[in-house]
PDB file of C-alpha atoms in Angstrom:
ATOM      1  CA  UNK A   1       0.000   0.000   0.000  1.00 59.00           C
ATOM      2  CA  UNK A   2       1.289   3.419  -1.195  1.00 67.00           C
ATOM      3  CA  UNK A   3      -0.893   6.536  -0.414  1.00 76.00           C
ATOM      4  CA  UNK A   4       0.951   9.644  -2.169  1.00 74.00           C
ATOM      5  CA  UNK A   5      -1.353  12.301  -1.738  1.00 82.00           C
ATOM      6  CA  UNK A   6      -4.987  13.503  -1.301  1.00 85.00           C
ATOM      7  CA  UNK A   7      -5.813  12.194  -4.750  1.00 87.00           C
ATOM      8  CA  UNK A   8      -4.374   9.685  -4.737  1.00 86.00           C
ATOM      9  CA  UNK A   9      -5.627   8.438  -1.089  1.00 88.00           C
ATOM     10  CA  UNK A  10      -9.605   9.150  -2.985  1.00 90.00           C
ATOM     11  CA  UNK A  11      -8.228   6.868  -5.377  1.00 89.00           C
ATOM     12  CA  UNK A  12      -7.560   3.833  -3.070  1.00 89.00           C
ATOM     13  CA  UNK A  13     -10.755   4.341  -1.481  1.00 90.00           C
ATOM     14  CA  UNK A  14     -12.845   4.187  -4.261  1.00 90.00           C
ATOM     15  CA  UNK A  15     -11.357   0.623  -5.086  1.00 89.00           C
ATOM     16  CA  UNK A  16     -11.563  -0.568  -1.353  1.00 88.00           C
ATOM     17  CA  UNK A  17     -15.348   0.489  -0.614  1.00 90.00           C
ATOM     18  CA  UNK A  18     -16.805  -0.015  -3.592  1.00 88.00           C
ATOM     19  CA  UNK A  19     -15.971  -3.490  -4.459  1.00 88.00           C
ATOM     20  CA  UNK A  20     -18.406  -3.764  -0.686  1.00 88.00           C
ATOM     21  CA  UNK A  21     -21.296  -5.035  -2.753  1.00 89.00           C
ATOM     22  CA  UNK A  22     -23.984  -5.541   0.533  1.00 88.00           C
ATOM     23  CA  UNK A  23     -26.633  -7.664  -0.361  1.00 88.00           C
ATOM     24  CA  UNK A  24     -30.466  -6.091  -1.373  1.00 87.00           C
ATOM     25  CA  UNK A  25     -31.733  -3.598   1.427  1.00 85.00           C
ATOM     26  CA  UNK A  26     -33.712  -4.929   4.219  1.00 88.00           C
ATOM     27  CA  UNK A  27     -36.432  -2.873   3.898  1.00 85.00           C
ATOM     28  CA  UNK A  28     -39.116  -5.140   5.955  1.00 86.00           C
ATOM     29  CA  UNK A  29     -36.091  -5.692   8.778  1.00 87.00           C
ATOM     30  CA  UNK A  30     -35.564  -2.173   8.646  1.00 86.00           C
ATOM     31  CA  UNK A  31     -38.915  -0.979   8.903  1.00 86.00           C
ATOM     32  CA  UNK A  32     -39.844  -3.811  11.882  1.00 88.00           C
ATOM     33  CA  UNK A  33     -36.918  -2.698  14.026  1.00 89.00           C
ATOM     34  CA  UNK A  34     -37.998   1.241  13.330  1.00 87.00           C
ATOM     35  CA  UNK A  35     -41.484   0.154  14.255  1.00 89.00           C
ATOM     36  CA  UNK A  36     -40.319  -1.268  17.455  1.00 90.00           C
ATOM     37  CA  UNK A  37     -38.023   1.781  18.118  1.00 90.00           C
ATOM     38  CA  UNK A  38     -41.248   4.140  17.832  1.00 87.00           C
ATOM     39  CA  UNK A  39     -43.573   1.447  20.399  1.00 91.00           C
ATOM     40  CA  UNK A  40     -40.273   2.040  23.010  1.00 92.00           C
ATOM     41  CA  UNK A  41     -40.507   5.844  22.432  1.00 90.00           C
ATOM     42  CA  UNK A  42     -44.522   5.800  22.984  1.00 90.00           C
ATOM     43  CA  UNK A  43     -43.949   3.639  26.088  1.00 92.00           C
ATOM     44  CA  UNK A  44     -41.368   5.493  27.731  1.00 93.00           C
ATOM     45  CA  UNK A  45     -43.670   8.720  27.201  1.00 93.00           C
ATOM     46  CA  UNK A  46     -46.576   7.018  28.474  1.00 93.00           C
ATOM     47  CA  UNK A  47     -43.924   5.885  31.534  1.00 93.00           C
ATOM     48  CA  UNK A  48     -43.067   9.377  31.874  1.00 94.00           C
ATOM     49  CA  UNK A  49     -46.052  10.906  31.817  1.00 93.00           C
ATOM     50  CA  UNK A  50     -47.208   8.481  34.663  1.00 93.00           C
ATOM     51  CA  UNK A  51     -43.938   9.105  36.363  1.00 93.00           C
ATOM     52  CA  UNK A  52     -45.139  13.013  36.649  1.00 92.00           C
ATOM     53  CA  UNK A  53     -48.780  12.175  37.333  1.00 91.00           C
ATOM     54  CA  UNK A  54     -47.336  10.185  40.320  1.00 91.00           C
ATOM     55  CA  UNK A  55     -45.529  13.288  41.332  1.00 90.00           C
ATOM     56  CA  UNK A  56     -48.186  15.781  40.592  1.00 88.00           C
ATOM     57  CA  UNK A  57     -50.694  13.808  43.224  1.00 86.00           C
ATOM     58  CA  UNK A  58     -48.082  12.429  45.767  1.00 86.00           C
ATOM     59  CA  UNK A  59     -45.934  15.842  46.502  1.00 83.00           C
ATOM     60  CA  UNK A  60     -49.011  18.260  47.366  1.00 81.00           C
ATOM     61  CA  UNK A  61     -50.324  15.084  48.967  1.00 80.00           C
ATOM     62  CA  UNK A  62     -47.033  14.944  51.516  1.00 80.00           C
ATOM     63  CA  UNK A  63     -47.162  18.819  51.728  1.00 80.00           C
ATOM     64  CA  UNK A  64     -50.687  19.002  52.582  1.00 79.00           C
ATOM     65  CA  UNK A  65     -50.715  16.306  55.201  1.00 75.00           C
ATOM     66  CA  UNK A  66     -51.903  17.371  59.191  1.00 71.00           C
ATOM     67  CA  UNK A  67     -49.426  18.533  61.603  1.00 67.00           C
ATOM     68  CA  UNK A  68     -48.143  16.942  64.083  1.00 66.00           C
ATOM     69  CA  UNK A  69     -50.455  17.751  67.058  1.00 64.00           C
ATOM     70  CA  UNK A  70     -48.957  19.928  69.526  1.00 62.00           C
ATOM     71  CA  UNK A  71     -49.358  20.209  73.314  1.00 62.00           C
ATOM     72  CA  UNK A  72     -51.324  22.723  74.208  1.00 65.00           C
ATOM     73  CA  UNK A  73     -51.201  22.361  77.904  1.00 65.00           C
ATOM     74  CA  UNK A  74     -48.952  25.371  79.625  1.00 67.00           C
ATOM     75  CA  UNK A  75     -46.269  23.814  80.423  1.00 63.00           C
ATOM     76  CA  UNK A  76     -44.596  22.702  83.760  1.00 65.00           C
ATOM     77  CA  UNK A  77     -41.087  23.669  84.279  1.00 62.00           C
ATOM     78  CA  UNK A  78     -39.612  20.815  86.406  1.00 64.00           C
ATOM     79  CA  UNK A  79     -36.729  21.705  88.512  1.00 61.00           C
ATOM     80  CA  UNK A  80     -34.031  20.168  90.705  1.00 62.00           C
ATOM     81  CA  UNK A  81     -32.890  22.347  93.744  1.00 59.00           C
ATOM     82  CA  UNK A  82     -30.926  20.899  96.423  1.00 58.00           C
ATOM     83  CA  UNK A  83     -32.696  22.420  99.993  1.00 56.00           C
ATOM     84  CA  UNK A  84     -29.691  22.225 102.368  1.00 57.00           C
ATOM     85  CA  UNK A  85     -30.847  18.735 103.823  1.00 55.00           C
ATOM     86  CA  UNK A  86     -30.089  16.895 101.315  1.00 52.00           C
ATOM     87  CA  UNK A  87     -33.172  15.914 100.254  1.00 50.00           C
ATOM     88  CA  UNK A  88     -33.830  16.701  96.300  1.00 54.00           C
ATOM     89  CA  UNK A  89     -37.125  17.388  95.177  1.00 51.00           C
ATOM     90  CA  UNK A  90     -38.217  17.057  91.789  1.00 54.00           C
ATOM     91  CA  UNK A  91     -41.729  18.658  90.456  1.00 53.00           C
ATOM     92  CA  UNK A  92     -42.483  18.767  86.751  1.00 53.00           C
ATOM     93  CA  UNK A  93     -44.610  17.250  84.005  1.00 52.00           C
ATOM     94  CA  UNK A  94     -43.596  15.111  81.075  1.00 53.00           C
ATOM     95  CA  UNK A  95     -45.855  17.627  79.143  1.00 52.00           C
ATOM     96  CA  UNK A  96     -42.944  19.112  76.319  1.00 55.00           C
ATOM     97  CA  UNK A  97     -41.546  22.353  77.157  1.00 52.00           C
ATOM     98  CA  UNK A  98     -40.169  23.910  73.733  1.00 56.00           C
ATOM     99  CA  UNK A  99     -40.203  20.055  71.908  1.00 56.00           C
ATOM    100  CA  UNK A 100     -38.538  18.786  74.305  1.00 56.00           C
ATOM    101  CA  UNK A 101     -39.844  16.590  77.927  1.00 53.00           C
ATOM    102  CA  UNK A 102     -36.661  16.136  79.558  1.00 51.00           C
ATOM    103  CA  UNK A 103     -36.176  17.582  82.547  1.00 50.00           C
ATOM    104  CA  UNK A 104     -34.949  21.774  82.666  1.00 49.00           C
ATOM    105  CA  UNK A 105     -31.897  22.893  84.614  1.00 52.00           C
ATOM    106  CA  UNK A 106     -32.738  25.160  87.297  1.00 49.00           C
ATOM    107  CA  UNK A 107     -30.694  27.464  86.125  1.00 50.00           C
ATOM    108  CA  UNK A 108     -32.775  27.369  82.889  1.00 53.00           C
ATOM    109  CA  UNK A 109     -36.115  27.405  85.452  1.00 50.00           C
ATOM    110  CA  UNK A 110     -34.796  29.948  87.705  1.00 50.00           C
ATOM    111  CA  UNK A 111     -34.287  32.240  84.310  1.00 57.00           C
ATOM    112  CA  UNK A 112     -36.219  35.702  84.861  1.00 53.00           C
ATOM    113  CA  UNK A 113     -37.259  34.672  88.193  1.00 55.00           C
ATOM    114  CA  UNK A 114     -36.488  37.675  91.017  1.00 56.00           C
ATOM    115  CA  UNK A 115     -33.511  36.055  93.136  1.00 52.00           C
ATOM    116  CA  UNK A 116     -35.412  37.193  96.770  1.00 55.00           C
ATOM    117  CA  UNK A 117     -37.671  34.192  95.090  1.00 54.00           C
ATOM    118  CA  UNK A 118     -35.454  32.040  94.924  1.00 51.00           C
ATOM    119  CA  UNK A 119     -33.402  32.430  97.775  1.00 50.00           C
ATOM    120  CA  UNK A 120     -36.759  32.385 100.677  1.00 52.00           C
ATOM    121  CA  UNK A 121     -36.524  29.476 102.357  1.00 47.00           C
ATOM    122  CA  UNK A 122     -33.735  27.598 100.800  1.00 46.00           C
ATOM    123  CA  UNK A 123     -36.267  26.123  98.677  1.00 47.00           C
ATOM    124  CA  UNK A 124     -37.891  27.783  95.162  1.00 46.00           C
ATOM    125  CA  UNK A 125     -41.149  26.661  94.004  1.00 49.00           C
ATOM    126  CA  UNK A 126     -41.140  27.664  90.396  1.00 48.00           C
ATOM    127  CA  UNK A 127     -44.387  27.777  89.789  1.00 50.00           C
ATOM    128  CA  UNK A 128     -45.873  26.910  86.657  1.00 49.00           C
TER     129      UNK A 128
ATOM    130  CA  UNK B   1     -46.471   6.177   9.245  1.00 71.00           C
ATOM    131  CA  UNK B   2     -49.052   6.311   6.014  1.00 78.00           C
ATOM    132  CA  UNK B   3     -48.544   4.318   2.858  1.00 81.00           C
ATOM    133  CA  UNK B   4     -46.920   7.131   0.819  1.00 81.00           C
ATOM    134  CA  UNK B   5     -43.960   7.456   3.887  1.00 80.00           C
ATOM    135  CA  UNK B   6     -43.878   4.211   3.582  1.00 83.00           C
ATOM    136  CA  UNK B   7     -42.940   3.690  -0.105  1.00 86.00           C
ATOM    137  CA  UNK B   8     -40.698   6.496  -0.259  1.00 85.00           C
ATOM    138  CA  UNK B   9     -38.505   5.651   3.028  1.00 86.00           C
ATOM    139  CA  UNK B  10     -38.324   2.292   1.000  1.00 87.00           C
ATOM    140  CA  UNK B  11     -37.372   4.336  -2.498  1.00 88.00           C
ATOM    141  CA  UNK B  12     -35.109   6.053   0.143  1.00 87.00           C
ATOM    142  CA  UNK B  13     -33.563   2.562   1.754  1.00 87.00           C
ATOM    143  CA  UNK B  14     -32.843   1.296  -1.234  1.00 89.00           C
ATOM    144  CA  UNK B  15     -30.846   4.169  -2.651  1.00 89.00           C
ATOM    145  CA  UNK B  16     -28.112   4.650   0.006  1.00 89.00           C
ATOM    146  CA  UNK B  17     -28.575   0.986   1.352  1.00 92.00           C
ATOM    147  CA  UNK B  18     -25.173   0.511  -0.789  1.00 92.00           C
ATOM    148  CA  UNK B  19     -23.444   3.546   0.599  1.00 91.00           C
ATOM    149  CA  UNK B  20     -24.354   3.318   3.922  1.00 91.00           C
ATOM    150  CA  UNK B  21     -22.739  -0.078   4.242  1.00 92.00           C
ATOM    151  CA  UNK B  22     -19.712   1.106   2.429  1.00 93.00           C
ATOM    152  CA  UNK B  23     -19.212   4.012   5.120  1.00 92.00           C
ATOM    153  CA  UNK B  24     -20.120   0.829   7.849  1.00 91.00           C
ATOM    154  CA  UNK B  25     -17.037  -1.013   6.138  1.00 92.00           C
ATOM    155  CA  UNK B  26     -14.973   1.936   5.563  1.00 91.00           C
ATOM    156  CA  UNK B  27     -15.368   2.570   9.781  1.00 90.00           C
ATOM    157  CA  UNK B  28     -15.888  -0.751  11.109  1.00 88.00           C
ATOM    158  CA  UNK B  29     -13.464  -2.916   9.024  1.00 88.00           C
ATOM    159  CA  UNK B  30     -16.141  -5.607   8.826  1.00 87.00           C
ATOM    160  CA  UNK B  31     -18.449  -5.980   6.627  1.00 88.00           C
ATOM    161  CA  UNK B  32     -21.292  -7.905   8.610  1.00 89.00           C
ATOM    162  CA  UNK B  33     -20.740  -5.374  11.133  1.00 88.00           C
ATOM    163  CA  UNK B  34     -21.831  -2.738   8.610  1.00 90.00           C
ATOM    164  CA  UNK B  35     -24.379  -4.162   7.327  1.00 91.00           C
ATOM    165  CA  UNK B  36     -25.980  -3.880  11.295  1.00 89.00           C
ATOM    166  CA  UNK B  37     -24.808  -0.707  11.488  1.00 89.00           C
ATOM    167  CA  UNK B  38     -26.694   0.760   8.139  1.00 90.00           C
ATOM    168  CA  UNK B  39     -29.511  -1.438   8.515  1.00 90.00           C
ATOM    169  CA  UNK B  40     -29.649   0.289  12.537  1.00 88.00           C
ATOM    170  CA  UNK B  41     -29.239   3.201  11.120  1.00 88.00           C
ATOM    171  CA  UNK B  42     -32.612   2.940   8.588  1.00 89.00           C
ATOM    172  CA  UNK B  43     -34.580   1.192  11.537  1.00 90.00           C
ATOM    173  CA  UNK B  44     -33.832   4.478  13.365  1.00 89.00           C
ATOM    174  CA  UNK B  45     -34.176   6.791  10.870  1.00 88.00           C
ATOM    175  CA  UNK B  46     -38.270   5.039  10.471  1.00 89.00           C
ATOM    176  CA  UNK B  47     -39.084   5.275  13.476  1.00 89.00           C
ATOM    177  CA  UNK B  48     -38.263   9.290  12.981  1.00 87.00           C
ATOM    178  CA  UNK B  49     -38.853   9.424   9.623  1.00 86.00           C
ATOM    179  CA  UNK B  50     -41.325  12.464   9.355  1.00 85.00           C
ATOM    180  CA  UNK B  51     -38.692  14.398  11.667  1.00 85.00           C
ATOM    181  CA  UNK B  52     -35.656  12.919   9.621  1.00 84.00           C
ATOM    182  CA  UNK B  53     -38.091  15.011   6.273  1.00 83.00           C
ATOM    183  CA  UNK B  54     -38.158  17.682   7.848  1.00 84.00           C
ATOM    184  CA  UNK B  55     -34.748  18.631   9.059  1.00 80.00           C
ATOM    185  CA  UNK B  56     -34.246  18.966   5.011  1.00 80.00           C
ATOM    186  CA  UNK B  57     -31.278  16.387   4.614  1.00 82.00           C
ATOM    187  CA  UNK B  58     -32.303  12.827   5.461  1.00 85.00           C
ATOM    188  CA  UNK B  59     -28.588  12.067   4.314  1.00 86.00           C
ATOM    189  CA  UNK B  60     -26.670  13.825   6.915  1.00 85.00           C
ATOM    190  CA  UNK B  61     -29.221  12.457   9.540  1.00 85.00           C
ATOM    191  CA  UNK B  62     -28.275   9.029   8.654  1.00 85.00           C
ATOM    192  CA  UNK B  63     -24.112   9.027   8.320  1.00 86.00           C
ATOM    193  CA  UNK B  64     -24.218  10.802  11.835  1.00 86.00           C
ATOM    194  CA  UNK B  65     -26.187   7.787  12.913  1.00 86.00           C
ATOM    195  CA  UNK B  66     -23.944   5.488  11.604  1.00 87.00           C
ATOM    196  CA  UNK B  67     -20.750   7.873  12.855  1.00 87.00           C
ATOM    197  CA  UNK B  68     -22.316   7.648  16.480  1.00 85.00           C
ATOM    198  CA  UNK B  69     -22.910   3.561  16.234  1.00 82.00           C
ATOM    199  CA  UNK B  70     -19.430   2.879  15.410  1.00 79.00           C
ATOM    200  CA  UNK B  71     -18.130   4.813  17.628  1.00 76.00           C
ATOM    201  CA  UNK B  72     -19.805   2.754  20.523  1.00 73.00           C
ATOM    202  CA  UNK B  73     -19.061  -0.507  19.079  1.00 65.00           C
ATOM    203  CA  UNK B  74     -15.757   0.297  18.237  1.00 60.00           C
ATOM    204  CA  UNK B  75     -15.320   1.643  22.096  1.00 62.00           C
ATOM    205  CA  UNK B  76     -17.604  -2.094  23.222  1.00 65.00           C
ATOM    206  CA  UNK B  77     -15.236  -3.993  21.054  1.00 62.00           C
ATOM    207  CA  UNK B  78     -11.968  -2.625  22.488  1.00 59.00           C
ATOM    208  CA  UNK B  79     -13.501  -3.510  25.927  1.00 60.00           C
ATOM    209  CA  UNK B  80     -14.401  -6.902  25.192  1.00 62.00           C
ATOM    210  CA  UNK B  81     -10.811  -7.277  23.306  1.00 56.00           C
ATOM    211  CA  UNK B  82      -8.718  -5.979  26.317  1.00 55.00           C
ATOM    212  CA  UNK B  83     -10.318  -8.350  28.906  1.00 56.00           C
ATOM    213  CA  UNK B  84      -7.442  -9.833  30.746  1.00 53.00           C
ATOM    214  CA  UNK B  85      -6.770 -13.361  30.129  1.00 51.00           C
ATOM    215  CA  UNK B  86      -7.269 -12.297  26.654  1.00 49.00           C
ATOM    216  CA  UNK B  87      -4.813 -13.150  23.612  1.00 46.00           C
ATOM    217  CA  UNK B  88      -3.094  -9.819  22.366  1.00 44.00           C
ATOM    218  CA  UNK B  89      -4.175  -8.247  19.260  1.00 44.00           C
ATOM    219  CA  UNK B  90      -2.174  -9.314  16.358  1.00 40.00           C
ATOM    220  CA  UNK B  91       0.334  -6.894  15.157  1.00 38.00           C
ATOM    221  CA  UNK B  92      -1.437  -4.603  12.212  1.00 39.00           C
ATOM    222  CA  UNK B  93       1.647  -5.656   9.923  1.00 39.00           C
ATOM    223  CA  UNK B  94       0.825  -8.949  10.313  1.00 39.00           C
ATOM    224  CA  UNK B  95      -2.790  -8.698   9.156  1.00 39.00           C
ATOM    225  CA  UNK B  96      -1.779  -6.518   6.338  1.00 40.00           C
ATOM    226  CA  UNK B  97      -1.373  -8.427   2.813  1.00 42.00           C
ATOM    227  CA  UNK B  98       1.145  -6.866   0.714  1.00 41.00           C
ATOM    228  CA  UNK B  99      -0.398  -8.673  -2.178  1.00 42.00           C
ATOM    229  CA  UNK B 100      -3.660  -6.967  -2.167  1.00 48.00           C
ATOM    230  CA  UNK B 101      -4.197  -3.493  -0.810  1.00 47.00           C
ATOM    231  CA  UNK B 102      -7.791  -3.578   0.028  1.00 53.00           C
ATOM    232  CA  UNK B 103      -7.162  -5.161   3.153  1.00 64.00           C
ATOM    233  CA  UNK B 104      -3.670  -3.079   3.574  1.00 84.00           C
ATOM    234  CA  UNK B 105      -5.783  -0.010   3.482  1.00 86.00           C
ATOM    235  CA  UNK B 106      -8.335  -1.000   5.388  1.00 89.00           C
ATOM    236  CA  UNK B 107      -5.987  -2.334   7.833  1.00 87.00           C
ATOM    237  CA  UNK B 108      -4.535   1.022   8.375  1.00 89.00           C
ATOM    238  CA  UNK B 109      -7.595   2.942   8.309  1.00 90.00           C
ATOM    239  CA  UNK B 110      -8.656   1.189  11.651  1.00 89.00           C
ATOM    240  CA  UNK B 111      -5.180   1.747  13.339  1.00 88.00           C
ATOM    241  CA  UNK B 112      -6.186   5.621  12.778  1.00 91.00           C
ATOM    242  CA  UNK B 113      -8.840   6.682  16.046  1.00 91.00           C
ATOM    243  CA  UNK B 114     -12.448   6.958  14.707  1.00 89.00           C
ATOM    244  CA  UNK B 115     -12.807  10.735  14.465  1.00 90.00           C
ATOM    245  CA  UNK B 116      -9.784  10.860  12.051  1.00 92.00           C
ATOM    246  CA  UNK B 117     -11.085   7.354  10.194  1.00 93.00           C
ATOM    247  CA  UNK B 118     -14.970   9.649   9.963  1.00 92.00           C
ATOM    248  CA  UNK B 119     -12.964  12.830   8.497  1.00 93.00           C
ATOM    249  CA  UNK B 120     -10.893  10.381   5.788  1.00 93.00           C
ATOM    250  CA  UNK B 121     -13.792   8.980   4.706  1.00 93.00           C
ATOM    251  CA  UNK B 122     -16.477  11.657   4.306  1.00 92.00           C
ATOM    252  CA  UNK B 123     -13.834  14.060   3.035  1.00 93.00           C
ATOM    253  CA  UNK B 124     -11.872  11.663   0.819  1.00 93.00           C
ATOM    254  CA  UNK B 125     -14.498   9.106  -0.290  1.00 92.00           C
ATOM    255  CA  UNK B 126     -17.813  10.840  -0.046  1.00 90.00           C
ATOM    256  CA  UNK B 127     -15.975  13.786  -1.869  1.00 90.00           C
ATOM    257  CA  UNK B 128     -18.033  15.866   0.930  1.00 91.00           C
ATOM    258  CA  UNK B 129     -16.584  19.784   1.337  1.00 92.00           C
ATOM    259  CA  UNK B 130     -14.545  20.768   5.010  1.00 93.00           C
ATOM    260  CA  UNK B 131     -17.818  22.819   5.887  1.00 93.00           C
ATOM    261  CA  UNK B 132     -20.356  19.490   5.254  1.00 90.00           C
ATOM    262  CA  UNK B 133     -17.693  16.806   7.591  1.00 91.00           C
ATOM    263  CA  UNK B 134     -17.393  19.620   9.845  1.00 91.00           C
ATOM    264  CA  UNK B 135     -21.521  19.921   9.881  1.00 87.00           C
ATOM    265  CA  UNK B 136     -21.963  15.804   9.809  1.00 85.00           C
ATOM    266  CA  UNK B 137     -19.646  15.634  12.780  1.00 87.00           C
ATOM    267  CA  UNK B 138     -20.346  18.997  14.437  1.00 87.00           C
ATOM    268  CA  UNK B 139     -16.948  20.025  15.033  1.00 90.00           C
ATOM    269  CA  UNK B 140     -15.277  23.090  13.540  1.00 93.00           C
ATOM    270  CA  UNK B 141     -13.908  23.378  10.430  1.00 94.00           C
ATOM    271  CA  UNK B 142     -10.425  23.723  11.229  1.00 95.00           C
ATOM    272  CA  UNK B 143     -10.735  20.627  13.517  1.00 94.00           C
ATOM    273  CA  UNK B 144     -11.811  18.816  10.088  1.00 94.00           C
ATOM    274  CA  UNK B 145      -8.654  20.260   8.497  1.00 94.00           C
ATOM    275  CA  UNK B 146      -6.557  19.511  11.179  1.00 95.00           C
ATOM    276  CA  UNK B 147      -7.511  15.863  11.497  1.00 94.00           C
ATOM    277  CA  UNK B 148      -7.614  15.133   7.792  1.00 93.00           C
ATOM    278  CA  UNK B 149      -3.644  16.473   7.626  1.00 92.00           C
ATOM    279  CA  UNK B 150      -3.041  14.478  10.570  1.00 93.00           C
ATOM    280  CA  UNK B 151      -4.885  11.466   9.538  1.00 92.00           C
ATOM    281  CA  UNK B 152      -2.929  11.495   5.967  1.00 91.00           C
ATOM    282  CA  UNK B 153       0.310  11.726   8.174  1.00 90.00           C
ATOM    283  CA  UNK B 154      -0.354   8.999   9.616  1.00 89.00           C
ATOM    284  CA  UNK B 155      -1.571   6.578   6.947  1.00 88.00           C
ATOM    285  CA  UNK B 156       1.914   7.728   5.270  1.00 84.00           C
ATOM    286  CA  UNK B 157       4.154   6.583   8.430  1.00 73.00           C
ATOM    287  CA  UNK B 158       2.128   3.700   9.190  1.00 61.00           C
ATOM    288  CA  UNK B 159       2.676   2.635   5.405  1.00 56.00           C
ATOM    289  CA  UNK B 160       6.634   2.328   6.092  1.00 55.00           C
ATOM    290  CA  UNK B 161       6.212   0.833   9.263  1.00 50.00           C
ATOM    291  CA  UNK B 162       4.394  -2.079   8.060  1.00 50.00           C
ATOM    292  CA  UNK B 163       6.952  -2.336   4.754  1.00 51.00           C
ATOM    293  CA  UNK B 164       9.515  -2.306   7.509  1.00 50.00           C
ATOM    294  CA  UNK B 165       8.158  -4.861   9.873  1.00 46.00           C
ATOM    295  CA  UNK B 166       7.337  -6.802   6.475  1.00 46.00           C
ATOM    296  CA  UNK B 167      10.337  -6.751   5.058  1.00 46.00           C
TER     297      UNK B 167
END
């Protein structure tokens, strides 16, 4: 094999490709397959389509759905305070204070409380 | 699709049936292989055919079909032939007859990569201008240019190699 130039290259090719001599055109094969090729495309836009129906009806479905039901109850702070005797005592309510139903600090219960409060008796009653 | 499509896609089949696996060959090497490839490209170009109309130039439509199908099995066939286990490729020089040069120059068309095999043959052998390869493979026109001079470069240095290796 010898390619000179551009030409010559044209040449070659012409020789190589069209000795190719591909039997008659399969017209019926040709025409099944394409058939075929269009059912896929009309199925995967009917797939689609359901695909965003689904969406359409299940996202305002998830939006729209009840809240949670809240508490309304006022709710009990519960505080620890040691009283000088030892003895702890613990008042509250598992009702949820701010989402939560653990237990406060008492430095988070005593928070805007006056301090003479808190200091009578050794003992503050927080009261609800 | 209506019974006057259907008659002329066949008028139309018929007509570039022949060139379409010649461009198959020219890409693929193999001729059974381009026959699937042109007769893949015709099945697709049905099932689109009243789009395929009216784009203007069913012709175009169909060698970038065929373009974009070799490329993939070219890139599935290099997979499957560089599975390890798997007997090397024979050396192109080997494959290459020196007594007949249809199989020479096919044989070196293939060791080019695809893009520069697709410029050879539209510009070369379909006789088709910089500006319609660039349009058929939408690249640039220089990028044509570039990989036709590089392409005939290499189908030059790959022609002494193999007299070398041959000789």
């Amino acid at each position: 094999m010898s390619i000179v130039d551009e030409r010559d290259l044209r040449q070659q090719l012409d020789g190589v490709l069209d000795a190719i001599m591909p039997p008659d055109a399969p017209v019926r094969a040709a025409a099944r397959k394409g058939k075929l090729i269009q059912a896929g495309r009309s199925l995967g836009v009917v797939a689609g389509l359901a695909v965003v129906a689904g969406i359409g009806v299940g996202i305002p479905g998830l939006l729209n759905q009840p809240a949670r039901e809240v508490s309304h109850a006022r709710p009990m702070v519960m505080v620890e305070q040691s009283c000088g005797t030892g003895v702890r005592e613990i008042i509250g309510s598992p009702a949820p204070v701010a989402g939560r139903t653990g237990p406060s600090s008492a430095a988070q219960a005593a928070r805007g409380r006056p301090a003479s409060e808190l200091a009578a008796g050794g003992c503050a009653w927080l009261k609800p | 699709m209506d019974s006057r499509s259907e008659a002329e896609f066949a008028e139309f089949m018929h007509g570039r049936w022949p060139a379409l696996v010649r461009l198959g060959y020219g890409l693929t090497g193999d001729e059974r292989l381009a026959e699937d490839l042109a007769r893949a490209a015709l099945a697709k170009a049905y099932a689109s055919w009243p789009r395929v109309l009216r784009a203007g130039d069913p012709d175009v439509y169909l060698r970038r079909i065929i373009l974009n199908a070799s490329l993939g099995k070219v890139r599935r066939r290099r997979v499957r032939e560089r599975r390890p286990g798997d007997e090397p490729e024979p050396e192109t020089a080997q494959l290459a007859r020196v007594d007949d040069d249809r199989p020479a120059l096919v044989t070196a068309l293939m060791r080019l990569p695809v893009g520069q095999r697709s410029v050879v043959l539209l510009r070369y052998w379909m006789d088709m201008t910089e500006a319609q390869v660039a349009a058929v493979l939408g690249c640039s026109v220089g990028s044509v240019r570039s990989q036709a001079s590089r392409a005939l470069a290499s189908l030059r240095v790959g022609e002494d190699v193999a007299e070398e290796v041959l000789l």
